[in-house]
Amino acid sequence: MYPLRRNRRLRANEAIRSLVRETIISPNDFLVPLFVVEGKNVKEEIASMPNYYRYSLDLLEKEVKDLWQMGLKSVLLFVKVPDNLKDNKGAEALNDNGLMQRAIKTVKNACPEMLVMTDVAFDPYSAYGHDGIIENGIILNDESADMLAQMSVSHANAGADFVAPSDMMDGRILAIREALEDEGFTDTGIMSYSAKYASSFYGPFRDALDSAPVNMKNIPKDKKTYQMDYANRFEALRETEMDIDEGADIVMIKPGLCYLDIVREIKNAVDVPVAVYQVSGEYAMLKAAAEKGWLDHDAVVMEQITAIKRAGADVIASYFAKDVIRILNS
Ligand code: PBG
């Protein structure tokens, strides 16, 4: 006798496949990272991120309007800070008229309904390319968390809807939540990079913002004392549960594709939305392979994005967001 169940019936044609498909991608899934620079009329392509750009504020305005037209309703802002404004304490991060604060206002003016999330971290402001204040070769935890809390208040004050701390200092979510409450920003959300691994996939991003750790005596050459060891799984759960207890509204796992086991584990364990960041190195790899004609760009983009969502992502931060919309519309 034939098997009672023939699974191929559900794959026989596109109509039945689309009827039973479990994971559907839409513009609502995306958070679009944007890189902002000083200047006028600047749209610079990032060398290691083909077709991805840094925008000056005037062109940022146009870009967010285009995103909104495409149905992309959330952005995550990053700034490239001029060298002369970098120091060990990240003082420029607290400048209420700094580039980030002006970028927030620019987006809100251009597109009031656009959800604005901001990167809360030191590294673009650090003369040493680290996410915290350094003393005697050590990244100080509590002093750095305190700065991140002040930075978050400054972003909220400029109009940010969510702050997204990406530093991995201990206790910073509580410090940020308390500071926001104290200053009356009770509606400002926190999307915490909860399980952020010390990954070599961040290389192109550090090119984009010129934010890599510097090679100097007494400065740690990597971020392994605060970002997580990629060999660890239980630690990701612990970090994430602590961030939720401290007041995170959304938790994030980063990078994406190499960490989908962690995504599923966290998705099963928590009851807040889970975000995944498909990072710069993941973008660069596919662009490079596609340029060489070795992979079908659009097909692989959709396969990767679907895999991230299938693993449990409620929110996907991806440099491919506009590519996905183009593909969905084609
Ligand atoms: C910095 C930050 C990094 C990314 C987001 N925020 C880099 C790092 O930690 O060195 C990486 C994003 C990407 O690679 O796309 N706090």
XYZ file of C-alpha atoms and ligand atoms in Angstrom:
346
model
C 0.000 0.000 0.000
C 1.064 3.592 -0.624
C 1.841 5.638 2.455
C -1.339 7.184 3.837
C 0.288 10.527 3.719
C 1.973 11.853 0.586
C 3.588 15.107 1.648
C 4.217 16.219 -1.910
C 0.485 16.962 -2.373
C 1.053 20.149 -0.394
C 3.891 21.156 -2.712
C 2.274 20.356 -6.070
C 1.921 23.916 -7.363
C 2.363 27.516 -6.284
C -1.310 27.882 -5.323
C -1.206 25.118 -2.734
C 2.291 26.097 -1.588
C 1.197 29.657 -0.937
C -1.974 28.407 0.796
C -0.035 26.435 3.382
C 3.062 28.646 3.668
C 3.907 29.303 7.317
C 6.138 32.351 7.093
C 5.119 35.451 5.125
C 7.401 38.447 4.704
C 5.920 41.948 4.556
C 7.167 45.532 4.901
C 5.894 45.432 8.507
C 8.738 43.122 9.469
C 11.507 45.638 8.909
C 13.566 48.118 10.800
C 15.816 50.017 8.371
C 19.305 50.991 9.600
C 20.405 54.413 8.322
C 23.875 55.986 8.452
C 24.041 59.750 8.859
C 26.947 62.162 8.230
C 27.537 65.897 8.505
C 27.455 67.982 5.336
C 25.079 68.910 2.545
C 24.001 66.871 -0.420
C 26.132 63.913 0.695
C 25.225 60.404 -0.395
C 28.379 58.307 -0.032
C 28.426 54.626 -0.859
C 30.074 52.500 1.842
C 32.937 50.622 0.194
C 32.285 47.282 1.870
C 28.482 47.643 1.623
C 27.598 48.038 -2.079
C 24.446 50.084 -2.726
C 24.308 51.226 0.934
C 24.988 54.873 1.770
C 25.744 57.500 4.351
C 23.376 60.461 4.069
C 23.664 64.076 5.111
C 20.555 65.422 6.841
C 19.050 66.994 3.699
C 19.233 63.701 1.806
C 18.188 61.725 4.879
C 14.924 63.619 4.665
C 14.349 62.423 1.112
C 15.377 58.865 1.979
C 12.907 58.513 4.854
C 10.094 59.852 2.676
C 10.972 57.206 0.076
C 11.033 54.501 2.752
C 7.624 55.563 4.004
C 6.256 55.419 0.439
C 7.540 51.840 0.202
C 5.709 50.881 3.387
C 8.810 50.840 5.590
C 7.745 52.513 8.810
C 10.666 52.147 11.233
C 14.267 53.325 11.069
C 17.317 52.766 13.260
C 19.712 55.716 13.199
C 23.519 55.627 13.382
C 25.850 58.610 13.070
C 29.389 58.997 11.778
C 31.074 61.449 14.095
C 33.928 63.703 12.895
C 37.296 62.729 14.440
C 37.770 66.074 16.193
C 34.605 65.425 18.257
C 35.734 62.030 19.545
C 37.144 61.566 23.051
C 37.319 58.926 25.782
C 34.108 59.956 27.515
C 31.882 60.299 24.463
C 30.968 63.842 25.515
C 29.628 64.722 22.059
C 26.974 62.008 22.473
C 25.244 64.260 25.012
C 25.245 67.354 22.798
C 21.574 68.242 22.361
C 22.487 69.768 19.021
C 24.698 66.856 17.968
C 24.293 64.989 14.682
C 22.124 62.223 16.164
C 19.809 64.679 17.872
C 19.446 66.678 14.630
C 18.924 63.471 12.656
C 16.049 62.448 14.928
C 14.374 65.828 14.399
C 14.985 65.669 10.652
C 13.243 62.312 10.360
C 10.351 63.377 12.584
C 9.877 66.602 10.602
C 10.001 64.855 7.248
C 7.805 61.971 8.267
C 6.091 62.411 11.638
C 4.675 58.895 11.775
C 7.980 57.172 11.052
C 9.088 55.205 14.122
C 12.540 56.423 15.096
C 14.912 54.179 16.988
C 18.417 55.338 17.835
C 21.660 53.507 18.427
C 22.764 54.163 21.981
C 26.473 53.364 22.134
C 29.732 55.142 22.516
C 31.830 53.692 19.779
C 31.096 56.315 17.096
C 32.023 58.974 19.675
C 34.970 57.131 21.239
C 38.487 58.133 20.263
C 39.354 54.460 20.854
C 36.432 52.811 19.051
C 35.021 51.218 22.184
C 31.513 51.137 23.623
C 32.572 52.457 27.016
C 34.944 54.725 28.888
C 38.459 53.264 29.201
C 40.722 53.494 32.223
C 44.039 51.642 32.436
C 43.061 49.362 29.586
C 39.716 48.427 31.180
C 36.257 49.340 29.839
C 34.495 50.833 32.877
C 31.022 49.370 33.344
C 28.973 51.568 35.648
C 30.413 54.887 34.461
C 29.666 53.843 30.881
C 26.123 52.708 31.748
C 25.531 56.085 33.342
C 26.660 57.886 30.158
C 24.389 55.638 28.081
C 21.473 56.610 30.304
C 22.185 60.316 29.781
C 22.578 59.706 26.051
C 19.187 57.970 25.984
C 17.538 60.934 27.684
C 19.090 63.257 25.103
C 17.709 61.098 22.260
C 14.275 60.911 23.872
C 14.331 64.663 24.307
C 15.068 65.088 20.588
C 12.044 62.923 19.768
C 13.258 59.314 19.543
C 10.469 56.763 19.998
C 12.825 53.971 21.060
C 16.413 53.909 22.188
C 18.458 50.874 21.220
C 21.475 50.315 23.454
C 24.041 48.195 21.591
C 26.917 48.299 24.066
C 26.486 45.218 26.339
C 27.438 46.926 29.617
C 25.863 45.200 32.643
C 22.856 46.933 34.148
C 22.499 49.553 31.441
C 18.865 48.763 30.696
C 17.884 49.523 34.284
C 20.042 52.668 34.272
C 18.386 53.834 31.039
C 14.867 52.940 32.165
C 15.289 54.820 35.450
C 16.789 57.865 33.751
C 13.947 57.982 31.206
C 11.334 57.664 33.962
C 13.034 60.338 36.072
C 13.000 62.767 33.151
C 9.362 62.089 32.315
C 9.970 60.017 29.168
C 7.648 57.277 30.315
C 6.578 56.398 26.769
C 10.041 56.010 25.293
C 10.725 52.364 24.466
C 13.907 50.396 24.883
C 14.973 47.877 22.282
C 17.899 46.165 23.935
C 20.677 44.410 22.067
C 20.382 41.628 24.634
C 22.402 38.849 23.079
C 25.058 40.653 21.103
C 27.996 38.481 20.209
C 31.613 39.531 19.705
C 31.404 38.905 15.983
C 33.699 39.440 13.030
C 30.634 40.152 10.918
C 30.583 43.800 12.089
C 33.580 44.776 9.942
C 31.772 46.693 7.178
C 29.684 48.611 9.749
C 32.866 49.774 11.467
C 34.084 50.968 8.040
C 30.803 52.819 7.559
C 31.146 54.725 10.839
C 34.926 54.637 11.176
C 34.339 53.102 14.611
C 36.680 50.091 14.835
C 38.746 49.686 18.031
C 42.078 51.480 17.509
C 45.380 49.684 17.562
C 47.102 51.351 20.527
C 48.988 50.272 23.601
C 46.696 49.761 26.596
C 43.533 49.780 24.459
C 41.742 46.423 24.096
C 41.960 45.384 20.448
C 38.529 43.758 20.434
C 35.193 43.884 22.288
C 35.363 40.457 23.911
C 35.190 41.762 27.487
C 31.663 43.035 26.904
C 30.165 41.435 23.786
C 29.338 37.729 24.159
C 31.451 34.708 23.327
C 29.905 33.112 20.245
C 30.375 29.665 21.768
C 27.684 30.373 24.372
C 23.961 29.672 24.414
C 22.796 29.719 28.058
C 24.464 33.067 28.508
C 22.224 34.509 25.777
C 19.130 33.470 27.712
C 20.486 34.928 30.937
C 21.378 38.244 29.285
C 17.962 38.461 27.641
C 15.958 37.605 30.754
C 17.900 40.181 32.745
C 17.252 42.869 30.138
C 13.519 42.139 30.259
C 13.570 42.329 34.076
C 15.399 45.659 33.823
C 12.749 47.113 31.526
C 13.490 46.254 27.895
C 10.389 46.357 25.638
C 11.992 44.504 22.731
C 15.026 42.239 22.901
C 17.491 41.662 20.103
C 19.845 38.936 18.974
C 22.779 39.894 16.789
C 24.160 38.860 14.296
C 21.428 36.980 12.419
C 22.133 33.958 10.306
C 24.824 32.269 12.386
C 22.678 32.697 15.515
C 19.236 31.417 14.511
C 19.449 28.632 17.112
C 19.688 31.366 19.752
C 16.791 33.259 18.163
C 14.497 30.255 18.403
C 15.560 29.487 21.936
C 14.891 33.037 23.082
C 11.626 33.245 21.142
C 10.415 30.146 22.996
C 11.516 31.501 26.372
C 10.285 35.108 26.448
C 6.995 36.932 25.942
C 8.258 40.229 24.517
C 8.899 40.881 20.808
C 12.184 39.479 19.533
C 14.302 41.381 17.030
C 17.148 40.073 14.919
C 19.874 42.180 13.336
C 21.122 40.832 10.031
C 24.433 42.662 10.208
C 26.752 44.393 7.782
C 29.017 41.402 7.171
C 26.042 39.261 6.229
C 25.006 41.937 3.739
C 28.533 42.256 2.342
C 28.944 38.494 1.829
C 25.835 38.159 -0.283
C 26.496 41.328 -2.302
C 30.004 40.082 -3.088
C 28.883 36.598 -4.098
C 26.111 38.058 -6.253
C 28.530 40.495 -7.927
C 30.672 37.548 -8.916
C 27.623 35.788 -10.299
C 27.997 32.966 -7.797
C 24.627 33.375 -6.059
C 21.205 34.549 -7.237
C 20.933 37.760 -5.196
C 17.167 38.137 -4.945
C 16.465 34.475 -4.323
C 19.064 34.255 -1.551
C 17.868 37.512 0.066
C 14.356 36.092 0.397
C 15.617 32.731 1.630
C 17.727 34.399 4.325
C 15.055 36.847 5.468
C 12.460 34.075 5.601
C 14.849 31.922 7.642
C 15.314 34.757 10.146
C 11.570 35.202 10.543
C 10.932 31.438 10.670
C 13.486 31.181 13.484
C 11.351 33.559 15.548
C 12.121 37.155 14.606
C 9.207 39.564 15.102
C 11.366 42.459 13.941
C 14.189 42.278 11.391
C 16.838 44.973 11.185
C 18.311 44.526 7.721
C 20.210 46.445 5.066
C 18.196 44.414 2.553
C 14.839 45.995 3.543
C 14.508 48.007 0.324
C 15.672 45.047 -1.769
C 12.960 42.937 -0.147
C 10.252 45.475 -0.986
C 11.463 45.611 -4.584
C 11.426 41.802 -4.760
C 7.962 41.547 -3.154
C 6.620 44.060 -5.692
C 8.173 42.371 -8.726
C 28.043 49.571 17.920
C 27.297 48.776 16.954
C 27.863 47.846 16.068
C 26.833 47.414 15.258
C 25.657 48.039 15.665
N 25.955 48.875 16.729
C 29.267 47.441 15.886
C 30.044 46.967 17.009
O 29.535 46.557 18.049
O 31.277 47.028 16.875
C 27.037 46.443 14.119
C 26.011 46.463 13.046
C 26.427 45.804 11.781
O 27.508 45.186 11.651
O 25.636 45.888 10.826
N 27.733 49.584 19.231
